Coordinates of C-alpha atoms in Angstrom, one line a residue:
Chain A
X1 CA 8.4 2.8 2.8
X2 CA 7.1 6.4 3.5
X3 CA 5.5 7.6 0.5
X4 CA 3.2 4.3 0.1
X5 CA 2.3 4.4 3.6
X6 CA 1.4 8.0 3.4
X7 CA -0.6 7.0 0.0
X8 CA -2.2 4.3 2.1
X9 CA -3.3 6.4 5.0
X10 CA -4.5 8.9 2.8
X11 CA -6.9 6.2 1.0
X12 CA -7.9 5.2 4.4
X13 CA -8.3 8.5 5.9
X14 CA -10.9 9.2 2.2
X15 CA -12.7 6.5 2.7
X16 CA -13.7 6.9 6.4
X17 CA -12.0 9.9 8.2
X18 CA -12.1 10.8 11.5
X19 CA -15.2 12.4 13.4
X20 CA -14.7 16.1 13.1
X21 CA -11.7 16.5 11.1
X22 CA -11.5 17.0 7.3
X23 CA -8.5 17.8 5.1
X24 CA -8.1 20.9 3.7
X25 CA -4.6 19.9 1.6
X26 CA -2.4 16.9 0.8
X27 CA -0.2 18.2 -1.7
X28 CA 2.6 17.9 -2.0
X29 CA 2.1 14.0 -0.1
X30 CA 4.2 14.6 2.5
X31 CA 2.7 18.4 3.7
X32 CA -1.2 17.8 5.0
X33 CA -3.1 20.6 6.2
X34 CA -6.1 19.5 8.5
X35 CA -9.3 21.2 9.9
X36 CA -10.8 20.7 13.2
X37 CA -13.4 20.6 14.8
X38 CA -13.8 21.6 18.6
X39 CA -15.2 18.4 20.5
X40 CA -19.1 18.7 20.6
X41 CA -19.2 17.4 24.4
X42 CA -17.1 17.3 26.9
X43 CA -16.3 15.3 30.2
X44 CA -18.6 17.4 32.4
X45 CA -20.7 18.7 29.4
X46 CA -20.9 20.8 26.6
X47 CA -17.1 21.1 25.6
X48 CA -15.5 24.4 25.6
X49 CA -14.3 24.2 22.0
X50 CA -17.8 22.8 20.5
X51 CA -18.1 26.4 18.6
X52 CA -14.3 26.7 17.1
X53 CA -12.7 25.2 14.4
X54 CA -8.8 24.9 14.1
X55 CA -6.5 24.5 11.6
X56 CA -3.4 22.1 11.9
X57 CA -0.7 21.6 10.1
X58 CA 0.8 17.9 9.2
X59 CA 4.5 17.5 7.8
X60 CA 5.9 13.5 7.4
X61 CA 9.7 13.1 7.4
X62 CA 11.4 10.6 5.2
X63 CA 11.5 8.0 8.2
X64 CA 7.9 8.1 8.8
X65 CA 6.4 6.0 10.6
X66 CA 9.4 4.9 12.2
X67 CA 9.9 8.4 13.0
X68 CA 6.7 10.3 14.5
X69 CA 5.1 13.0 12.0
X70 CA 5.5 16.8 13.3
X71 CA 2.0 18.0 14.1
X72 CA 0.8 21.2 15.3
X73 CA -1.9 24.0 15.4
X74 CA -2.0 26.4 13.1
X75 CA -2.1 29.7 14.9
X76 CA -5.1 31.0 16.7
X77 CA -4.1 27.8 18.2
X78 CA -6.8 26.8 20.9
X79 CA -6.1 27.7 24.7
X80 CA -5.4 24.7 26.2
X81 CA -3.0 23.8 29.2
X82 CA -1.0 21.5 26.6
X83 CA -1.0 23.4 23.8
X84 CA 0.9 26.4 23.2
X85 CA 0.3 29.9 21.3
X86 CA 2.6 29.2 18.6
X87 CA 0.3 26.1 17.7
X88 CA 3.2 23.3 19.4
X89 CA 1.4 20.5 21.5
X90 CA 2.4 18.7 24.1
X91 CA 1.4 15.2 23.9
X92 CA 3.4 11.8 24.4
X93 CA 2.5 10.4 21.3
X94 CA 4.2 12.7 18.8
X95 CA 7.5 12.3 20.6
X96 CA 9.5 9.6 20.0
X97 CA 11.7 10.9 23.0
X98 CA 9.3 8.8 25.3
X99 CA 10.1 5.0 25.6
X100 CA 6.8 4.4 27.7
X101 CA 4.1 5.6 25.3
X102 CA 5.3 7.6 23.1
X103 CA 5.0 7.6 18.9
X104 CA 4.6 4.0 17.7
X105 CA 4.4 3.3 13.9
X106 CA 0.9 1.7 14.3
X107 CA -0.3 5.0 14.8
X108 CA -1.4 7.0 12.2
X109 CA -2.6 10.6 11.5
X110 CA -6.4 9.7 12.2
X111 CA -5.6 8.5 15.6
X112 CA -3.5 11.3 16.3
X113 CA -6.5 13.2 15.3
X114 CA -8.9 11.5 17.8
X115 CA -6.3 11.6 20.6
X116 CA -6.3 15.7 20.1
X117 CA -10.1 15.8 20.1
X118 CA -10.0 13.7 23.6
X119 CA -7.6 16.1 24.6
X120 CA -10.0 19.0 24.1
X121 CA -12.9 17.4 24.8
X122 CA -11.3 16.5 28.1
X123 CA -10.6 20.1 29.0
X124 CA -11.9 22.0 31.9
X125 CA -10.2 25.5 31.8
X126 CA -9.1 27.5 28.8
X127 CA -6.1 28.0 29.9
X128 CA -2.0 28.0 28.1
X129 CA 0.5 26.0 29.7
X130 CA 3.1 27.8 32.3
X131 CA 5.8 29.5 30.5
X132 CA 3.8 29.7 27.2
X133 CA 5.6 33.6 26.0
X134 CA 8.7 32.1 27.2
X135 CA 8.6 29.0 25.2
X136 CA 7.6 30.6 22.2
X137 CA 10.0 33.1 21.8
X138 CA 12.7 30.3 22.6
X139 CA 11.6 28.1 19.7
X140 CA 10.6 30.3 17.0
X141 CA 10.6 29.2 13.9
X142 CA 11.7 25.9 15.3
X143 CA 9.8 22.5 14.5
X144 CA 8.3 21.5 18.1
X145 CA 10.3 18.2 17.0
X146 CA 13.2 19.3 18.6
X147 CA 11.3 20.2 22.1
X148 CA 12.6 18.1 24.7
X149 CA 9.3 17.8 26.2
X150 CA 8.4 16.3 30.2
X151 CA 5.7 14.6 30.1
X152 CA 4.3 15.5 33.7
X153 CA 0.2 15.1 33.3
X154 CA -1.9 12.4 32.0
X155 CA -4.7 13.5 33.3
X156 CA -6.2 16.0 30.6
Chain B
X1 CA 33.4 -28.2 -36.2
X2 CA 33.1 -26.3 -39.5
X3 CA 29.6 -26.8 -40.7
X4 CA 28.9 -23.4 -39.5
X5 CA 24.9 -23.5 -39.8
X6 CA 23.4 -24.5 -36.1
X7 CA 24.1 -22.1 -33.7
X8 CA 25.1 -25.2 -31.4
X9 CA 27.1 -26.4 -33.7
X10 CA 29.7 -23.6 -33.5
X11 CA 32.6 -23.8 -30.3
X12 CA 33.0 -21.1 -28.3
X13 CA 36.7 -20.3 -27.7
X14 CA 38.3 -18.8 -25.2
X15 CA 39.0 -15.8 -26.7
X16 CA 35.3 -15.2 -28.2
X17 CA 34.7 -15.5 -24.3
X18 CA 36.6 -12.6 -23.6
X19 CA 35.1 -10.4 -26.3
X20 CA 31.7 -11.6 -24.8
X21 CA 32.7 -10.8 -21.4
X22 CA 33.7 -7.1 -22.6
X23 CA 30.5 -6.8 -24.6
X24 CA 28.4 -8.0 -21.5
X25 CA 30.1 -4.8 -19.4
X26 CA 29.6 -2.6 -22.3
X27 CA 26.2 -3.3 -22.4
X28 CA 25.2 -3.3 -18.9
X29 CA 26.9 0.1 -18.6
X30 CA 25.2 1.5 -21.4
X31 CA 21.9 -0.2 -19.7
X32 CA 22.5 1.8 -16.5
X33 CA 22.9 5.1 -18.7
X34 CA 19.5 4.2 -19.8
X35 CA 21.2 4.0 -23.6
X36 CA 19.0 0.9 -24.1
X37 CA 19.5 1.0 -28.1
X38 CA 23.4 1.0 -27.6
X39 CA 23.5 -1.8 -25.0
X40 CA 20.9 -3.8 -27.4
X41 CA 23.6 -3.5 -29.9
X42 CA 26.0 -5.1 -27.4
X43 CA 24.2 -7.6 -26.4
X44 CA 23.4 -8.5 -29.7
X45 CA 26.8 -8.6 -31.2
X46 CA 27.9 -10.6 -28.3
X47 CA 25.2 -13.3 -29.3
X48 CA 27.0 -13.9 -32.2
X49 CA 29.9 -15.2 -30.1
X50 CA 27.7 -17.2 -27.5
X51 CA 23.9 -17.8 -29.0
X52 CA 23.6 -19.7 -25.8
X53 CA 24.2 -17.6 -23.1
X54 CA 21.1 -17.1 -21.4
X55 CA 21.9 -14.3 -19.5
X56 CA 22.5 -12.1 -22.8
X57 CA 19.6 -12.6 -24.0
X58 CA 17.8 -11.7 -20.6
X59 CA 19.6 -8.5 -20.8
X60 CA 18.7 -8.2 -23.9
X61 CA 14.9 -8.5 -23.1
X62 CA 15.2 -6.0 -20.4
X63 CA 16.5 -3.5 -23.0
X64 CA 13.8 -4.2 -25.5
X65 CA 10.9 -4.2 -22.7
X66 CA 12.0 -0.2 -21.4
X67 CA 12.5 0.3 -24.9
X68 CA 8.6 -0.8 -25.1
X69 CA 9.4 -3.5 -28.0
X70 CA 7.6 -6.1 -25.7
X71 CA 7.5 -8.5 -28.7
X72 CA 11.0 -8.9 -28.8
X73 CA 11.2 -9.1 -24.4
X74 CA 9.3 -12.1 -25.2
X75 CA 11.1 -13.4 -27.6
X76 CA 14.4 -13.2 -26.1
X77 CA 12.9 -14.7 -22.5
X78 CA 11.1 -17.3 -24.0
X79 CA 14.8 -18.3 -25.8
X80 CA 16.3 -18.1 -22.3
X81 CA 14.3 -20.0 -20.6
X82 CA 14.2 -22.9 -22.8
X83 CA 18.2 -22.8 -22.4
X84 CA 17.5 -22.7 -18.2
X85 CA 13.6 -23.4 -17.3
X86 CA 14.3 -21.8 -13.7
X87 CA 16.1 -18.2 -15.0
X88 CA 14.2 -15.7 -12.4
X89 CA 14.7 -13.0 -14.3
X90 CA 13.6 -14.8 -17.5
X91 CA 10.2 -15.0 -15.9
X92 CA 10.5 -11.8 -14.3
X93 CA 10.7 -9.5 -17.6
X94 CA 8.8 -12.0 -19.4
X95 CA 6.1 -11.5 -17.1
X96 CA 6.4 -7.9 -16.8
X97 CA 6.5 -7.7 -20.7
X98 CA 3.4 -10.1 -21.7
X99 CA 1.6 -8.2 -18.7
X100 CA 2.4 -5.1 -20.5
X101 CA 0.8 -6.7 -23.6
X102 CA -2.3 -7.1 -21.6
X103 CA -1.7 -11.0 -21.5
X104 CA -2.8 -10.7 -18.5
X105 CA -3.6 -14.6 -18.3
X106 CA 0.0 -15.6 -19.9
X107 CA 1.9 -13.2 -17.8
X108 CA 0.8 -14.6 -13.9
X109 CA 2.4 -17.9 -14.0
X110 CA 5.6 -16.1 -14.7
X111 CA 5.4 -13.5 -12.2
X112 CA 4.7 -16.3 -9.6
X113 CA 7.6 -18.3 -11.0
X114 CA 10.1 -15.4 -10.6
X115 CA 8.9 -14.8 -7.2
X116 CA 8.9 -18.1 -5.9
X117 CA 12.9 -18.5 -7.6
X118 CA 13.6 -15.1 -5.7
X119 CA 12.0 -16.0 -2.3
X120 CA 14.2 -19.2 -2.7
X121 CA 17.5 -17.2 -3.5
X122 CA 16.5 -14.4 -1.2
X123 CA 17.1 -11.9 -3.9
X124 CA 15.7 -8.3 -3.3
X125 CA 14.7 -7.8 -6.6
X126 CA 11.1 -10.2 -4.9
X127 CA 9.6 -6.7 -3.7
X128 CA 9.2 -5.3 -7.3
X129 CA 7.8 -9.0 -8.9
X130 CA 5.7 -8.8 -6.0
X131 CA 4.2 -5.7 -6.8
X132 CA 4.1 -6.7 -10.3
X133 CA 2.6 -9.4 -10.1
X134 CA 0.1 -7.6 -7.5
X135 CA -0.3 -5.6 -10.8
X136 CA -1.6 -8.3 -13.1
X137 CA -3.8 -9.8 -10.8
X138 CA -5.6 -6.4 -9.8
X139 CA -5.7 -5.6 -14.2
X140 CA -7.2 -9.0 -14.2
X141 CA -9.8 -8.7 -11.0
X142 CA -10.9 -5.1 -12.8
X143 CA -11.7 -7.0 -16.6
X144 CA -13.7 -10.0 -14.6
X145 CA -15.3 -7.5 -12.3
X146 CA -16.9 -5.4 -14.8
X147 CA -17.9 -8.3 -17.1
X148 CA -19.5 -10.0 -13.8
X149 CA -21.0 -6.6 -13.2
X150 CA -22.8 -6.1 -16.0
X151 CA -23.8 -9.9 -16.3
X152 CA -25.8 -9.5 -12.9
X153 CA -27.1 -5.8 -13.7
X154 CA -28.6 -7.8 -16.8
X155 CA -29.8 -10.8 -14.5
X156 CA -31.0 -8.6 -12.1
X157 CA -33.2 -6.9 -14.4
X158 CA -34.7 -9.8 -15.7
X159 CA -35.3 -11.4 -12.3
X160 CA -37.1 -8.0 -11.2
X161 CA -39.1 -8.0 -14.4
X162 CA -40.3 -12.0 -13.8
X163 CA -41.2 -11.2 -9.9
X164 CA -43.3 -8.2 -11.1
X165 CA -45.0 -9.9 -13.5
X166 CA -46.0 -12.7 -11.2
X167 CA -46.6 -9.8 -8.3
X168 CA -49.2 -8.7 -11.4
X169 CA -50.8 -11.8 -11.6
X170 CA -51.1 -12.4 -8.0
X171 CA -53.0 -9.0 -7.9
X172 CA -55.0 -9.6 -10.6
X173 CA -56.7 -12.7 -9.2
X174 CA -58.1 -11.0 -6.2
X175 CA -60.4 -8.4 -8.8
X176 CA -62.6 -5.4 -6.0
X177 CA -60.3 -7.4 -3.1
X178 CA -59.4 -4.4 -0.9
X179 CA -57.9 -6.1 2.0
X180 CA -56.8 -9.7 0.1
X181 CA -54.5 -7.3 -2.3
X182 CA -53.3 -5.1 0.5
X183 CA -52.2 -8.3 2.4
X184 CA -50.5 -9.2 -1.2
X185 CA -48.5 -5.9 -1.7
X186 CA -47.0 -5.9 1.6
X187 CA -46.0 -10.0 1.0
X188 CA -44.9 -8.4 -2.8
X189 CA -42.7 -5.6 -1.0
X190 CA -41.0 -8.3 1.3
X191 CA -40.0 -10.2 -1.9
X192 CA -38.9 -7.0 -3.2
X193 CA -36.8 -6.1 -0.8
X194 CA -35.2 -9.9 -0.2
X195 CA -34.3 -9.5 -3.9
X196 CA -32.5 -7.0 -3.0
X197 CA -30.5 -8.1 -0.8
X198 CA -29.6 -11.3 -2.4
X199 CA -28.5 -8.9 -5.3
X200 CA -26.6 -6.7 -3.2
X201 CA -24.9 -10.1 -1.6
X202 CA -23.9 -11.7 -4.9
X203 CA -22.4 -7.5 -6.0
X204 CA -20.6 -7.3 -2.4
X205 CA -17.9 -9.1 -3.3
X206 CA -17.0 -7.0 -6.2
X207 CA -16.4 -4.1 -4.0
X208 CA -13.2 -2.5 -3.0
X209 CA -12.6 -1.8 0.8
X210 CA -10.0 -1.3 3.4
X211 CA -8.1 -4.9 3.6
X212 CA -8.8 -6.5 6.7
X213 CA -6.2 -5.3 9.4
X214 CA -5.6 -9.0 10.6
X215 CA -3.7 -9.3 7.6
X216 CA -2.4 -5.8 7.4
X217 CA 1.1 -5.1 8.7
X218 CA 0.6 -2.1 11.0
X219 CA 4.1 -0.3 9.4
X220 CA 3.4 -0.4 5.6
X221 CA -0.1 -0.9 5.7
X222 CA -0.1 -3.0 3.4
X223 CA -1.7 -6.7 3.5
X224 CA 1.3 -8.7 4.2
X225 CA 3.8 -10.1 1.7
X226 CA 7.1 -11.1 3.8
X227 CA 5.3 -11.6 7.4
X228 CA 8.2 -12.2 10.4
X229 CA 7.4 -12.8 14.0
X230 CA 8.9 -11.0 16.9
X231 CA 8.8 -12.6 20.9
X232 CA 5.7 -10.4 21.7
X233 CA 3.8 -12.7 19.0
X234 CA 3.2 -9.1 16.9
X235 CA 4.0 -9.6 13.2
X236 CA 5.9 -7.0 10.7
X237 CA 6.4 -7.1 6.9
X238 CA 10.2 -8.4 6.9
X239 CA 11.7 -4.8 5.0
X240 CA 9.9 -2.2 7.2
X241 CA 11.0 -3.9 10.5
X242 CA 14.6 -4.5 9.1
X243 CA 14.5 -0.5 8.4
X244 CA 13.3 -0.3 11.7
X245 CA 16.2 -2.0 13.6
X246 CA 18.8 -0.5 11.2
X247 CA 17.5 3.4 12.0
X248 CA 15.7 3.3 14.7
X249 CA 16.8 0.6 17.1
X250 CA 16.5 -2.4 18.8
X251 CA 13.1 -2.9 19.8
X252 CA 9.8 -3.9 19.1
X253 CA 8.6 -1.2 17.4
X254 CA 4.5 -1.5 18.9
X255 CA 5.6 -2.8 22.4
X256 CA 8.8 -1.2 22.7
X257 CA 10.4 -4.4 24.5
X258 CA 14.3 -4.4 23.2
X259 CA 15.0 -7.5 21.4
X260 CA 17.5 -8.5 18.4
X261 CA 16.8 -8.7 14.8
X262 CA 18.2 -12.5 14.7
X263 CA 15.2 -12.9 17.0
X264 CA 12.5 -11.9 13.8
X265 CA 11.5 -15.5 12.4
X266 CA 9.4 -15.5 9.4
X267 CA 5.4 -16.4 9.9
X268 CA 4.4 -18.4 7.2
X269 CA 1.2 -19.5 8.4
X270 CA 0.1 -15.7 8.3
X271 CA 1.7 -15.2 5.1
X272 CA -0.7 -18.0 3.8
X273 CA -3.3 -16.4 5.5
X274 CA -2.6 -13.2 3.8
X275 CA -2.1 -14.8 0.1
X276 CA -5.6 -16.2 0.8
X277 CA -6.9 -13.2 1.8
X278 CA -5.9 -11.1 -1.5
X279 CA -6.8 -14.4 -3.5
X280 CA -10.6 -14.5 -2.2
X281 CA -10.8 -10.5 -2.3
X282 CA -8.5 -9.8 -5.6
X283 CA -9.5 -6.3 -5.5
X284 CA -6.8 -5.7 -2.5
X285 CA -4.2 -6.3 -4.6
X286 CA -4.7 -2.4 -5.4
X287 CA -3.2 -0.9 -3.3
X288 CA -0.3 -3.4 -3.3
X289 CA 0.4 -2.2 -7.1

């Protein structure tokens, strides 16, 4: 199921991506590499990202989409409370450790997309989350997959 | 029975039966080596014994049709099914060899056959005729489309021509008319611009999209081929949400409520829905293939 499904998002995503976001790479199928725009406006605003640009990386596992795809920023990842230095997010939706929310095989790589632009866009302070040096020099080299992440704040 | 001649005519015995038997395995292994000339051999040497087993000649035609001698595919299909009219795999490689052939035309009614038999019997093999027979129809939508397309780009053409002329004539009858002919060419640029549209309308239909996500199974993104139901009323194609219980786990796998895999009924009305769907926009069957 995972390569034609990939081959089918990736029609979709040629035919109409999503707002801001372009993709640099799709080979091999299963490896994307996506660029970013920072959110144009924010909630209160002009968005504090509306002048970057980011680069992230995209890798689907053989049980995709039963099995959420491992996203993250390719470092200068941006300063943002959820996201860390080494480029891992924190977000519900690319965990599939989360039975409320949580990855669901409707999504797909677009609407991850949009739901990380919100997440900018929705940002107020550029700021990393607690811990970040800690975190990363725990997981180095390590697929933010295997984070065993709390998800403590909806709020941004 | 001695007159020899009619390959009806001749008894098989028991022992012939045995030999067949042994050739049968022989081939089949050699198939599954992808030695399709040896297990042609097999087969063929086994026909001697038993002209009348259908399911040597179907393996036969399987042989011939990776082998790329479609001609002989046919052949040997065409012999099996006049032996047993309902052979599924008869129709299958006979479809998948005449479709080959570009008989585009000859080659649907067998696909469907075959995947109607292996809907019946449940048989996994209904994925690929699906997909070949998604094939043939999509070959056949691209050969009509372009003929249609340049059938109307030839219409059109003419139509435009005819409207200017008359436009001409219009324009001509009001001779020194400033404000009689500027009240024409803005009527003339109306008509213009309906033409069009009407043009555009009658192309539309021609043109390839994303497949409507009412028929769309949200896992596979495909349009539907195998629709089952779950209690929260969401639909899944039948293999992707049978993948889903078997590695992921018991639940729904949009609304997360647990619930069993005996509780997945197939949805036939949106199957039909979906087989309408591809059948009024044929060029969906692209992305099936």
């Amino acid at each position: 199921m995972c390569m034609r499904r990939i081959q089918a998002e990736l029609s979709d995503w040629l035919l109409d991506p999503p707002e801001g976001c372009c993709l640099e790479s799709f080979e091999p199928l299963m490896e994307w590499v996506i660029i970013m725009a920072g959110p144009e406006s924010g909630a209160y605003g002009p968005s504090l990202y509306r002048d970057d640009t980011f680069r992230m990386s995209v890798k689907f596992s053989e049980g995709y989409p039963l099995e959420p795809p491992e996203v993250l920023f390719i470092p200068p990842s941006p300063v943002h409370v959820h996201i860390y230095s080494n480029g891992h997010i924190c977000l519900d939706i690319l965990s599939d450790q989360s039975r409320n929310g949580g990855w669901s095989p409707a999504l797909t790589i677009s609407k991850v997309c949009l739901s990380l632009r919100s997440m900018l866009a929705s940002s107020t302070e550029k700021k990393r989350p607690p811990g970040d040096l800690e975190y990363c020099l725990r997981t180095r080299n390590r697929s933010p997959r295997e984070t065993r992440w709390e998800f403590h704040d909806t709020t941004v | 029975m001695t007159s020899g001649q009619s390959p009806r005519a001749r008894q098989v015995t028991p022992a012939d039966l045995a030999a067949v038997e042994k050739l049968k395995a022989e081939g089949n292994f050699a198939f599954r080596k992808g030695k399709y000339a040896a297990a042609i051999e097999r087969y063929t040497e086994a026909l001697l014994l038993a002209p009348n087993l259908p399911v040597l000649r179907v393996n036969r035609a399987l042989n011939y049709l990776r082998k790329g001698e479609l001609v002989k595919a046919v052949e040997d299909c065409s012999y099996a099914l006049r032996l047993d009219p309902n052979y599924m795999k008869a129709h299958f490689f006979m479809g998948q060899a005449l479709l080959e052939q570009g008989e585009l035309l000859d080659a649907t009614p067998h696909l469907s056959k075959a995947l109607e038999l292996a809907r019946q019997s449940g048989d996994t093999i209904k994925e690929q005729i699906w997909r070949e027979l998604a094939k043939a129809k999509y070959r056949k939508w691209q050969l009509e489309a372009t003929a249609r397309q340049e059938e109307q780009r030839a219409l059109a053409g003419r139509l435009r021509g005819l409207l200017r002329r008359q436009q001409d004539t219009e324009l001509a009858e009001e001779p020194g008319d400033e404000a009689a002919q500027a009240v024409l060419r803005e009527a003339h640029a109306r008509e213009d611009a309906a033409l069009a549209a009407v043009l555009d309308r009658a192309a539309a239909g021609d043109r390839a999209g994303e497949a409507a996500g009412a028929v769309t199974c949200c896992l596979t993104m495909e349009v539907f081929r195998e629709p089952v139901m779950l209690p929260s009323g969401l639909s899944y194609e039948d293999s992707a949400l049978a993948e889903h219980f078997a590695k992921v786990g018991h639940w729904d796998p949009i609304t997360k409520e647990p619930c069993k895999p005996s509780q997945a009924v197939r949805n036939l009305s949106l199957r039909a829905a979906a087989q309408q769907y591809l059948e009024e926009h044929n060029w969906a069957y692209g992305e099936i293939c």
